Amino acid sequence: MLRESSFAHDLVAEAVLRSVPEPVAREQHASVAAWLQQHDGEPARVAAHWDAAGETTQALPWLHRAAERALQALRPRETITFLTRAFDIEAALGEARDAGSPASQAFSTLTRIVHLRPLSDQESSLLPLLDRMDQMAATDPQRIVARLARADFFMHRSERLGDGLAAAQEALALAQSSGDVERLTEAQSTVAVLHMMNRQLAEAARSVEAFLPAARRSPSTADRCNMLGKAAYVYARSGRSVEAAELFDEAARQAAEIPRVAVVALANAAQVRLQLNEPQAALDRLDRSDELRGAHDALLGAGHSNAWMRMWAYQLLGRYGDALSLLDELLQDLEQRAPGKLAGVLTDRARLWLDLGQWTRALQDRERVAAATLNPVRSAGLWLLDLRLAALGLRSGTPAQPPATQHYHAVTGALLESGLPGNEAAARLAWALTESERCGYRGLQAAALARQAQLRLLAGDRATAAGLARRAVALADGHSTDDLTWPELVMHTVPALTASGAHAEAARLTAAGAQWLAQVASCLPAPLQPSLRDRHPVHRALLESARRLG
């Protein structure tokens, strides 16, 4: 039955334990729990033995310690299991409503469970827990917390954003009437985010201005950074991208003592810098974010979004070799950890293959994306890829726009006018330019201006075309954009400059485009260099123009 100090088999252990009378088993569990407690035992084991001994009050602190340890190890499901048992014990211990009572502790534990559910892919089971929070809330602070939790739940459901805003406004009214300054700021920030998500941009900006001064005075660094991040998020989505970038940077500086917060703040700052078409500034922030992740084991699991943004920055800088290497690493990692995200990365690689003139590889990745996507008709990423394929003549026709395209993708896609009649292309480009200017997306502005320069040149308005071309080149500043690579942007703007008589300016720009291609080619594997130079029609035309002018 025994092998050294252990049972020979788990079934043997179970049979022996069942044969022990319950009073004896409880006493033994209590003895083991006390011994483990004195000898720095694993919190989960201490809690389990106190619980099995019927000493649930003794088990409570150990359940919370076990939950904290599981959370630090990035095991949210285990964390929720421990907290759920703690909540059951606390809820059963009494109905007293004073602070520090079992009922108050149970409410706090339930709040933690609600906040952790999305991390464990168990978000669908949140509504009953939110209802329970409403039932348990007995004080204004608890009612505010319950309302904000409900608002946060609906915030992630586009069809219930109105319900989320209503819940946040109820929390705001409660905080105002109770004079709870800390929760007032939290409620104001949540209202601001939901106004923005409901496209009520003026109200969102007013809400940010209402809570930002108080947020900066918060004694809690974590709360201060959270509020700064919410304000930056609202600004980034409502056309104040420069202010958003500055706020994310401020949050990162404030969070120097809290690595997990600083990692997120730096990543958010990087994303806004990319939208501002500042890829090197974005890389600087990603480097600092990844350094922090590498220095803290508990943060190592948060790198996929950083890798995706780094790949985006590499493409804007023309560092295609680095982007390809990173894509390969990311694909291998996702195959093991998150196969559901493979389609998005394959889409990015397919678009990169198109920039390099590797048509066959692009089409192969496109087919893999279509096979892995549950609903290809509604996939914004696949739609954008098909637009690029159609523009290059590799697929016929312009695909219909998916009904659920996100705003940012819609702006990008509207710039690709392949297959559209002239008037419709002009209307969509005008809308895209207005939207990209409002959102502060400099790369998209540059691409829209370059395409509008082409249209004005076709209409015979040379002076306007040249002005649009110069604005596009200044905004791009030698970088590719979300929609046009740098050589493509050069080839969209040079004809307008030439037609207006600015021959020297056009020649300098053409030479800059050719030098960019030479630099990119020197960093690529040798088999990819000929297709970059000779197969891509835009690159080939650019190099021929440079040779004629040189």
Coordinates of C-alpha atoms in Angstrom, one line a residue:
M1 CA 0.0 0.0 0.0
L2 CA 2.9 2.3 0.8
R3 CA 5.9 3.2 -1.3
E4 CA 8.4 4.9 1.1
S5 CA 6.3 7.7 2.7
S6 CA 3.6 7.9 0.0
F7 CA 0.7 5.7 -1.1
A8 CA 1.4 3.5 -4.0
H9 CA -1.5 4.8 -6.0
D10 CA -4.1 7.7 -5.7
L11 CA -6.9 5.2 -5.6
V12 CA -5.3 3.5 -2.5
A13 CA -5.0 6.9 -0.8
E14 CA -8.7 7.6 -1.5
A15 CA -9.8 4.2 -0.2
V16 CA -7.8 4.7 3.0
L17 CA -9.1 8.2 3.5
R18 CA -12.7 7.1 3.1
S19 CA -12.2 4.4 5.8
V20 CA -11.2 7.0 8.4
P21 CA -14.1 8.1 10.6
E22 CA -15.1 11.8 9.9
P23 CA -14.3 13.1 13.4
V24 CA -10.8 11.5 13.2
A25 CA -10.2 12.8 9.7
R26 CA -11.2 16.4 10.7
E27 CA -8.8 16.2 13.7
Q28 CA -6.0 15.0 11.5
H29 CA -6.6 17.7 8.9
A30 CA -6.5 20.3 11.6
S31 CA -3.2 18.9 12.9
V32 CA -1.7 18.9 9.4
A33 CA -2.9 22.4 8.7
A34 CA -1.4 23.7 12.0
W35 CA 1.9 22.0 11.2
L36 CA 2.0 23.4 7.6
Q37 CA 1.1 26.8 8.9
Q38 CA 4.1 26.7 11.3
H39 CA 6.4 25.5 8.6
D40 CA 5.7 28.0 5.8
G41 CA 3.5 25.6 3.9
E42 CA 1.9 26.2 0.5
P43 CA -1.1 28.5 1.1
A44 CA -3.4 26.3 -1.0
R45 CA -2.5 23.2 1.0
V46 CA -3.0 25.0 4.3
A47 CA -6.4 26.3 3.2
A48 CA -7.5 22.9 1.9
H49 CA -6.7 21.1 5.3
W50 CA -8.4 23.8 7.4
D51 CA -11.4 23.6 5.1
A52 CA -11.5 19.8 5.3
A53 CA -11.2 20.1 9.1
G54 CA -14.4 22.2 9.1
E55 CA -12.4 25.3 10.3
T56 CA -13.6 27.5 7.5
T57 CA -12.7 30.8 9.4
Q58 CA -9.1 29.5 9.7
A59 CA -9.1 28.6 6.0
L60 CA -10.2 32.1 4.9
P61 CA -6.8 34.0 5.0
W62 CA -5.1 31.1 3.4
L63 CA -7.6 31.0 0.6
H64 CA -6.9 34.7 -0.1
R65 CA -3.1 34.1 0.0
A66 CA -3.5 31.1 -2.4
A67 CA -5.5 33.3 -4.7
E68 CA -2.8 36.0 -4.7
R69 CA -0.1 33.5 -5.4
A70 CA -2.0 32.0 -8.3
L71 CA -2.6 35.5 -9.7
Q72 CA 1.1 36.4 -9.5
A73 CA 1.8 33.2 -11.4
L74 CA -0.7 34.2 -14.2
R75 CA -3.2 31.5 -13.3
P76 CA -6.5 33.4 -13.2
R77 CA -8.7 30.3 -13.2
E78 CA -7.1 29.0 -10.1
T79 CA -7.3 32.5 -8.6
I80 CA -11.1 32.5 -9.2
T81 CA -11.5 29.0 -7.7
F82 CA -9.8 30.1 -4.4
L83 CA -11.7 33.3 -4.3
T84 CA -15.0 31.6 -5.0
R85 CA -14.5 29.3 -2.0
A86 CA -13.5 32.3 0.2
F87 CA -16.7 34.1 -1.0
D88 CA -18.9 31.1 -0.1
I89 CA -17.4 31.0 3.4
E90 CA -17.7 34.8 3.9
A91 CA -21.3 34.9 2.6
A92 CA -22.3 32.1 5.0
L93 CA -20.7 33.7 8.1
G94 CA -23.3 36.4 8.6
E95 CA -25.4 39.2 7.2
A96 CA -23.8 42.1 9.2
R97 CA -23.4 45.2 7.1
D98 CA -20.7 47.1 8.9
A99 CA -17.3 47.6 7.3
G100 CA -15.0 44.6 8.0
S101 CA -17.9 42.3 8.6
P102 CA -18.1 38.9 6.8
A103 CA -20.8 40.3 4.5
S104 CA -18.6 43.3 3.6
Q105 CA -15.7 41.0 3.0
A106 CA -17.8 38.8 0.9
F107 CA -18.8 41.8 -1.3
S108 CA -15.1 42.7 -1.7
T109 CA -14.2 39.1 -2.7
L110 CA -17.1 39.0 -5.2
T111 CA -15.9 42.2 -6.7
R112 CA -12.5 40.7 -7.2
I113 CA -14.0 37.6 -8.9
V114 CA -16.0 39.8 -11.3
H115 CA -12.9 41.8 -12.3
L116 CA -10.9 38.6 -12.8
R117 CA -13.5 36.7 -14.9
P118 CA -12.5 38.2 -18.2
L119 CA -8.9 37.2 -17.7
S120 CA -9.9 33.6 -17.4
D121 CA -12.2 33.5 -20.5
Q122 CA -15.2 33.1 -18.2
E123 CA -16.8 36.5 -19.0
S124 CA -20.0 34.9 -20.3
S125 CA -20.9 33.9 -16.7
L126 CA -20.6 37.4 -15.3
L127 CA -24.2 38.6 -15.4
P128 CA -25.5 36.4 -12.5
L129 CA -22.5 37.6 -10.4
L130 CA -23.3 41.2 -11.2
D131 CA -26.9 40.5 -10.1
R132 CA -25.6 39.1 -6.9
M133 CA -23.4 42.2 -6.4
D134 CA -26.5 44.4 -6.7
Q135 CA -28.4 42.2 -4.1
M136 CA -25.5 42.4 -1.7
A137 CA -24.7 46.1 -2.0
A138 CA -25.9 47.7 1.2
T139 CA -23.9 51.0 1.3
D140 CA -23.4 53.8 -1.2
P141 CA -19.8 52.8 -1.8
Q142 CA -20.8 49.2 -2.5
R143 CA -23.7 50.4 -4.8
I144 CA -21.2 52.5 -6.8
V145 CA -18.8 49.6 -7.2
A146 CA -21.7 47.4 -8.3
R147 CA -22.9 49.9 -10.9
L148 CA -19.3 50.5 -12.2
A149 CA -18.8 46.7 -12.5
R150 CA -21.9 46.5 -14.6
A151 CA -20.9 49.4 -16.7
D152 CA -17.5 47.7 -17.4
F153 CA -19.3 44.5 -18.4
F154 CA -21.5 46.3 -21.0
M155 CA -18.5 48.4 -22.2
H156 CA -17.2 45.3 -23.9
R157 CA -20.5 44.6 -25.7
S158 CA -21.1 46.9 -28.6
E159 CA -24.9 46.2 -28.5
R160 CA -25.2 47.2 -24.8
L161 CA -23.1 50.4 -24.7
G162 CA -26.2 52.4 -23.9
D163 CA -26.8 50.2 -20.9
G164 CA -23.2 50.6 -19.8
L165 CA -23.4 54.4 -20.0
A166 CA -26.7 54.3 -17.9
A167 CA -25.1 52.2 -15.2
A168 CA -22.0 54.5 -15.1
Q169 CA -24.2 57.6 -14.8
E170 CA -26.1 56.0 -11.9
A171 CA -22.7 55.4 -10.2
L172 CA -21.8 59.0 -10.9
A173 CA -25.0 60.3 -9.4
L174 CA -24.5 58.2 -6.2
A175 CA -20.9 59.4 -5.9
Q176 CA -21.9 63.0 -6.2
S177 CA -24.7 62.7 -3.6
S178 CA -22.5 60.8 -1.1
G179 CA -19.5 63.1 -1.5
D180 CA -17.2 60.1 -2.2
V181 CA -14.4 61.9 -4.0
E182 CA -12.4 58.8 -4.9
R183 CA -15.3 57.0 -6.4
L184 CA -16.5 60.1 -8.1
T185 CA -13.3 60.3 -10.1
E186 CA -13.6 56.6 -11.1
A187 CA -17.2 57.1 -12.1
Q188 CA -16.4 60.2 -14.1
S189 CA -13.6 58.4 -16.0
T190 CA -15.9 55.4 -16.8
V191 CA -18.6 57.8 -18.0
A192 CA -16.0 59.5 -20.2
V193 CA -15.0 56.2 -21.8
L194 CA -18.6 55.2 -22.5
H195 CA -19.5 58.6 -23.9
M196 CA -16.6 58.1 -26.4
M197 CA -17.6 54.6 -27.2
N198 CA -21.2 55.8 -27.9
R199 CA -19.7 58.4 -30.3
Q200 CA -20.6 61.3 -28.0
L201 CA -17.3 63.0 -28.4
A202 CA -18.0 66.4 -26.9
E203 CA -19.5 64.8 -23.8
A204 CA -16.5 62.5 -23.5
A205 CA -14.1 65.4 -23.7
R206 CA -16.0 67.3 -21.0
S207 CA -16.0 64.3 -18.7
V208 CA -12.2 64.0 -19.1
E209 CA -11.7 67.6 -18.2
A210 CA -13.9 67.1 -15.1
F211 CA -11.9 64.2 -13.7
L212 CA -8.3 64.7 -14.9
P213 CA -7.2 67.3 -12.3
A214 CA -8.5 65.1 -9.4
A215 CA -7.0 62.0 -11.0
R216 CA -3.5 63.7 -10.9
R217 CA -4.0 64.3 -7.2
S218 CA -4.8 60.8 -6.3
P219 CA -2.6 59.4 -3.5
S220 CA -2.6 55.9 -5.1
T221 CA -0.1 55.6 -8.0
A222 CA -2.1 52.7 -9.5
D223 CA -5.3 54.7 -9.5
R224 CA -3.6 57.8 -10.8
C225 CA -2.1 55.9 -13.7
N226 CA -5.4 54.1 -14.4
M227 CA -7.2 57.5 -14.7
L228 CA -4.5 59.0 -16.9
G229 CA -4.8 55.9 -19.1
K230 CA -8.5 56.3 -19.4
A231 CA -8.2 60.0 -20.3
A232 CA -5.5 59.2 -22.9
Y233 CA -7.8 56.4 -24.4
V234 CA -10.6 58.9 -24.8
Y235 CA -8.4 61.5 -26.4
A236 CA -6.8 58.9 -28.7
R237 CA -10.2 57.9 -30.0
S238 CA -11.7 61.3 -30.3
G239 CA -9.1 63.1 -32.4
R240 CA -6.6 64.4 -29.8
S241 CA -3.8 61.9 -30.5
V242 CA -0.9 64.2 -29.5
E243 CA -2.5 64.8 -26.1
A244 CA -3.2 61.1 -25.7
A245 CA 0.5 60.3 -26.4
E246 CA 1.6 62.8 -23.8
L247 CA -0.8 61.3 -21.2
F248 CA 0.3 57.8 -21.8
D249 CA 3.9 58.9 -21.4
E250 CA 2.9 60.7 -18.2
A251 CA 1.3 57.5 -16.9
A252 CA 4.4 55.5 -17.7
R253 CA 6.6 57.9 -15.7
Q254 CA 4.2 57.9 -12.8
A255 CA 4.2 54.0 -12.8
A256 CA 7.9 53.6 -12.5
E257 CA 7.5 51.8 -9.2
I258 CA 4.7 49.5 -10.5
P259 CA 6.2 47.5 -13.4
R260 CA 2.9 45.8 -14.5
V261 CA 1.3 49.3 -14.9
A262 CA 4.3 50.8 -16.6
V263 CA 4.4 47.9 -19.1
V264 CA 0.9 48.6 -20.2
A265 CA 1.3 52.4 -20.2
L266 CA 4.4 52.2 -22.4
A267 CA 2.7 49.8 -24.8
N268 CA -0.3 52.2 -25.1
A269 CA 2.1 55.1 -25.7
A270 CA 3.8 53.1 -28.4
Q271 CA 0.4 52.5 -30.2
V272 CA -0.5 56.1 -30.3
R273 CA 3.0 57.0 -31.6
L274 CA 2.4 54.5 -34.4
Q275 CA -0.9 56.2 -35.3
L276 CA 1.0 59.5 -35.3
N277 CA 3.4 57.9 -37.8
E278 CA 6.3 58.1 -35.4
P279 CA 7.7 54.5 -35.6
Q280 CA 11.0 55.2 -34.0
A281 CA 9.4 56.8 -31.0
A282 CA 7.1 53.8 -30.7
L283 CA 10.0 51.4 -30.8
D284 CA 11.7 53.3 -28.0
R285 CA 8.7 52.8 -25.8
L286 CA 8.3 49.2 -26.8
D287 CA 12.0 48.6 -25.9
R288 CA 11.4 50.0 -22.4
S289 CA 8.2 48.0 -22.0
D290 CA 9.9 44.7 -23.1
E291 CA 12.8 45.4 -20.8
L292 CA 10.4 45.6 -17.8
R293 CA 8.7 42.5 -18.9
G294 CA 12.0 40.6 -19.2
A295 CA 13.0 41.8 -15.7
H296 CA 9.9 40.5 -14.0
D297 CA 8.9 36.9 -14.5
A298 CA 5.3 37.6 -13.6
L299 CA 5.0 39.9 -16.7
L300 CA 6.5 37.6 -19.3
G301 CA 3.1 36.4 -20.6
A302 CA 2.0 39.8 -21.9
G303 CA 4.1 40.1 -25.1
H304 CA 1.9 39.3 -28.1
S305 CA 0.5 42.8 -28.5
N306 CA 4.0 44.4 -28.1
A307 CA 5.3 42.1 -30.7
W308 CA 2.5 43.0 -33.1
M309 CA 3.2 46.7 -32.6
R310 CA 6.9 46.2 -33.0
M311 CA 6.3 44.5 -36.3
W312 CA 4.1 47.4 -37.4
A313 CA 6.9 49.8 -36.5
Y314 CA 9.4 47.8 -38.5
Q315 CA 7.2 47.9 -41.6
L316 CA 6.8 51.7 -41.3
L317 CA 10.6 52.0 -41.1
G318 CA 11.2 49.6 -44.0
R319 CA 12.9 47.1 -41.7
Y320 CA 11.2 44.2 -43.5
G321 CA 13.9 41.6 -42.5
D322 CA 13.3 42.4 -38.9
A323 CA 9.5 42.3 -39.4
L324 CA 9.7 38.8 -41.1
S325 CA 11.9 37.4 -38.3
L326 CA 9.5 38.7 -35.7
L327 CA 6.5 37.3 -37.6
D328 CA 8.0 33.9 -37.7
E329 CA 8.7 33.9 -34.0
L330 CA 5.2 35.1 -33.3
L331 CA 3.6 32.5 -35.4
Q332 CA 5.5 29.7 -33.8
D333 CA 4.6 31.0 -30.3
L334 CA 0.9 31.4 -31.2
E335 CA 0.7 27.9 -32.6
Q336 CA 1.5 26.6 -29.1
R337 CA -0.2 29.2 -26.9
A338 CA -3.1 30.9 -28.8
P339 CA -3.9 29.3 -32.2
G340 CA -7.0 31.4 -32.5
K341 CA -4.8 34.5 -33.1
L342 CA -2.9 32.9 -36.0
A343 CA -5.2 34.3 -38.7
G344 CA -4.4 37.9 -37.7
V345 CA -0.7 37.4 -37.9
L346 CA -0.9 35.5 -41.2
T347 CA -2.9 38.4 -42.6
D348 CA -0.1 40.8 -41.6
R349 CA 2.5 38.6 -43.1
A350 CA 0.5 38.3 -46.4
R351 CA 0.4 42.1 -46.7
L352 CA 4.2 42.2 -46.0
W353 CA 4.8 39.6 -48.8
L354 CA 2.9 41.9 -51.1
D355 CA 5.2 44.8 -50.3
L356 CA 8.1 42.5 -51.1
G357 CA 6.6 41.3 -54.4
Q358 CA 6.2 37.8 -53.2
W359 CA 2.8 37.1 -54.7
T360 CA 2.8 33.3 -54.3
R361 CA 3.6 33.4 -50.6
A362 CA 1.0 36.2 -50.1
L363 CA -1.7 34.1 -51.7
Q364 CA -0.7 31.0 -49.7
D365 CA -1.0 32.9 -46.4
R366 CA -4.3 34.4 -47.7
E367 CA -5.7 30.9 -48.1
R368 CA -4.5 29.9 -44.7
V369 CA -6.3 32.9 -43.2
A370 CA -9.5 32.1 -45.0
A371 CA -9.4 28.5 -43.7
A372 CA -8.7 29.7 -40.2
T373 CA -11.3 32.5 -40.1
L374 CA -14.7 31.4 -38.8
N375 CA -16.6 34.0 -40.8
P376 CA -14.4 35.3 -43.7
V377 CA -17.2 37.5 -45.0
R378 CA -17.1 39.6 -41.8
S379 CA -13.4 39.7 -41.4
A380 CA -12.0 43.2 -41.6
G381 CA -8.4 42.0 -41.8
L382 CA -9.2 39.6 -44.8
W383 CA -11.2 42.4 -46.5
L384 CA -8.2 44.7 -46.3
L385 CA -5.9 42.0 -47.7
D386 CA -8.3 41.3 -50.6
L387 CA -8.4 45.0 -51.4
R388 CA -4.6 45.1 -51.7
L389 CA -4.7 41.9 -53.8
A390 CA -7.3 43.5 -56.1
A391 CA -5.2 46.7 -56.4
L392 CA -2.3 44.6 -57.6
G393 CA -4.5 42.6 -60.0
L394 CA -3.9 39.4 -58.2
R395 CA -7.6 39.0 -57.3
S396 CA -10.5 40.2 -59.5
G397 CA -13.0 42.8 -58.2
T398 CA -13.3 44.8 -55.1
P399 CA -14.7 42.8 -52.1
A400 CA -17.8 44.1 -50.4
Q401 CA -17.1 45.9 -47.1
P402 CA -17.8 43.7 -44.1
P403 CA -20.7 44.9 -42.0
A404 CA -18.7 44.9 -38.7
T405 CA -15.6 46.8 -39.8
Q406 CA -14.0 48.7 -37.0
H407 CA -13.6 52.4 -37.4
Y408 CA -9.8 52.4 -37.8
H409 CA -10.0 49.6 -40.4
A410 CA -12.8 51.4 -42.2
V411 CA -10.6 54.5 -42.6
T412 CA -7.7 52.4 -43.9
G413 CA -9.9 50.5 -46.3
A414 CA -11.5 53.6 -47.7
L415 CA -8.2 54.8 -49.0
L416 CA -7.9 51.8 -51.3
E417 CA -10.0 52.9 -54.2
S418 CA -9.2 50.0 -56.5
G419 CA -12.1 49.2 -58.8
L420 CA -14.1 52.2 -57.7
P421 CA -15.5 54.8 -60.2
G422 CA -13.7 58.2 -60.0
N423 CA -16.5 60.1 -58.2
E424 CA -17.0 57.4 -55.6
A425 CA -13.3 57.1 -55.0
A426 CA -13.1 60.9 -54.5
A427 CA -16.0 60.9 -52.1
R428 CA -14.5 58.1 -50.0
L429 CA -11.0 59.6 -50.0
A430 CA -12.5 63.0 -48.8
W431 CA -14.3 61.2 -46.0
A432 CA -11.2 59.2 -45.1
L433 CA -9.0 62.4 -45.0
T434 CA -11.6 64.1 -42.7
E435 CA -11.7 61.1 -40.4
S436 CA -7.9 60.6 -40.3
E437 CA -7.4 64.3 -39.6
R438 CA -10.0 64.2 -36.8
C439 CA -8.3 61.2 -35.2
G440 CA -4.8 62.5 -35.7
Y441 CA -3.7 59.5 -37.7
R442 CA -0.8 61.1 -39.6
G443 CA 0.1 58.1 -41.7
L444 CA -3.5 57.8 -43.0
Q445 CA -3.6 61.5 -43.6
A446 CA -0.4 61.3 -45.7
A447 CA -1.8 58.4 -47.8
A448 CA -5.2 60.2 -48.3
L449 CA -3.4 63.4 -49.4
A450 CA -1.2 61.5 -51.8
R451 CA -4.2 59.8 -53.4
Q452 CA -6.2 63.0 -53.6
A453 CA -3.2 64.6 -55.3
Q454 CA -3.5 62.0 -58.0
L455 CA -7.2 62.7 -58.4
R456 CA -6.7 66.5 -58.6
L457 CA -4.0 66.0 -61.2
L458 CA -6.4 63.8 -63.3
A459 CA -8.9 66.6 -63.0
G460 CA -6.3 69.1 -64.4
D461 CA -5.8 71.1 -61.2
R462 CA -2.0 71.0 -61.1
A463 CA -1.5 73.6 -58.4
T464 CA -3.8 71.9 -55.9
A465 CA -2.3 68.5 -56.7
A466 CA 1.2 69.8 -56.0
G467 CA 0.1 71.3 -52.7
L468 CA -1.6 68.1 -51.6
A469 CA 1.6 66.1 -52.7
R470 CA 3.8 68.3 -50.6
R471 CA 1.6 67.9 -47.5
A472 CA 1.6 64.2 -47.9
V473 CA 5.4 64.0 -48.2
A474 CA 5.8 66.2 -45.1
L475 CA 3.5 64.1 -43.0
A476 CA 5.0 60.8 -44.1
D477 CA 8.5 62.1 -43.3
G478 CA 10.3 59.3 -45.1
H479 CA 8.2 56.6 -43.6
S480 CA 5.7 54.2 -45.0
T481 CA 2.1 54.6 -43.8
D482 CA -0.6 52.2 -42.8
D483 CA -1.9 52.3 -46.4
L484 CA 1.1 53.2 -48.7
T485 CA 4.7 52.1 -48.5
W486 CA 7.2 55.0 -48.9
P487 CA 7.9 54.1 -52.5
E488 CA 4.2 53.9 -53.3
L489 CA 3.7 57.3 -51.7
V490 CA 6.6 58.7 -53.7
M491 CA 5.1 57.4 -56.9
H492 CA 1.7 58.9 -56.0
T493 CA 3.2 62.4 -55.5
V494 CA 6.0 62.8 -58.0
P495 CA 3.7 63.2 -61.0
A496 CA 1.9 66.1 -59.3
L497 CA 5.2 67.9 -58.6
T498 CA 6.5 67.3 -62.1
A499 CA 3.3 68.6 -63.7
S500 CA 3.5 71.7 -61.6
G501 CA 7.0 72.4 -62.9
A502 CA 8.8 71.4 -59.7
H503 CA 11.2 69.1 -61.5
A504 CA 14.1 69.4 -59.1
E505 CA 11.9 68.6 -56.2
A506 CA 10.4 65.6 -58.0
A507 CA 13.9 64.3 -58.8
R508 CA 15.1 64.6 -55.2
L509 CA 12.0 62.8 -54.0
T510 CA 12.5 60.0 -56.6
A511 CA 16.1 59.6 -55.5
A512 CA 15.0 59.4 -51.9
G513 CA 12.6 56.6 -52.8
A514 CA 15.3 54.7 -54.7
Q515 CA 17.7 55.0 -51.8
W516 CA 15.0 53.7 -49.4
L517 CA 14.5 50.6 -51.6
A518 CA 18.3 50.0 -51.7
Q519 CA 18.5 50.2 -48.0
V520 CA 15.6 47.8 -47.5
A521 CA 17.1 45.4 -50.1
S522 CA 20.4 45.4 -48.3
C523 CA 18.7 44.1 -45.1
L524 CA 16.7 41.3 -46.8
P525 CA 17.7 37.7 -47.4
A526 CA 19.3 37.5 -50.9
P527 CA 16.4 35.4 -52.4
L528 CA 13.9 38.2 -51.6
Q529 CA 15.9 41.1 -53.1
P530 CA 15.1 40.6 -56.8
S531 CA 11.4 40.4 -56.2
L532 CA 11.5 43.6 -54.1
R533 CA 13.3 45.5 -56.9
D534 CA 12.0 44.0 -60.1
R535 CA 8.7 42.2 -59.5
H536 CA 6.7 44.9 -57.6
P537 CA 5.4 47.2 -60.3
V538 CA 5.7 50.4 -58.2
H539 CA 9.2 49.6 -57.1
R540 CA 10.2 48.8 -60.7
A541 CA 8.8 52.1 -62.0
L542 CA 10.4 54.0 -59.2
L543 CA 13.9 52.6 -59.9
E544 CA 13.5 53.2 -63.7
S545 CA 12.5 56.8 -63.0
A546 CA 15.5 57.3 -60.7
R547 CA 17.9 55.8 -63.4
R548 CA 16.5 58.2 -66.0
L549 CA 16.8 61.2 -63.7
G550 CA 20.2 60.2 -62.5

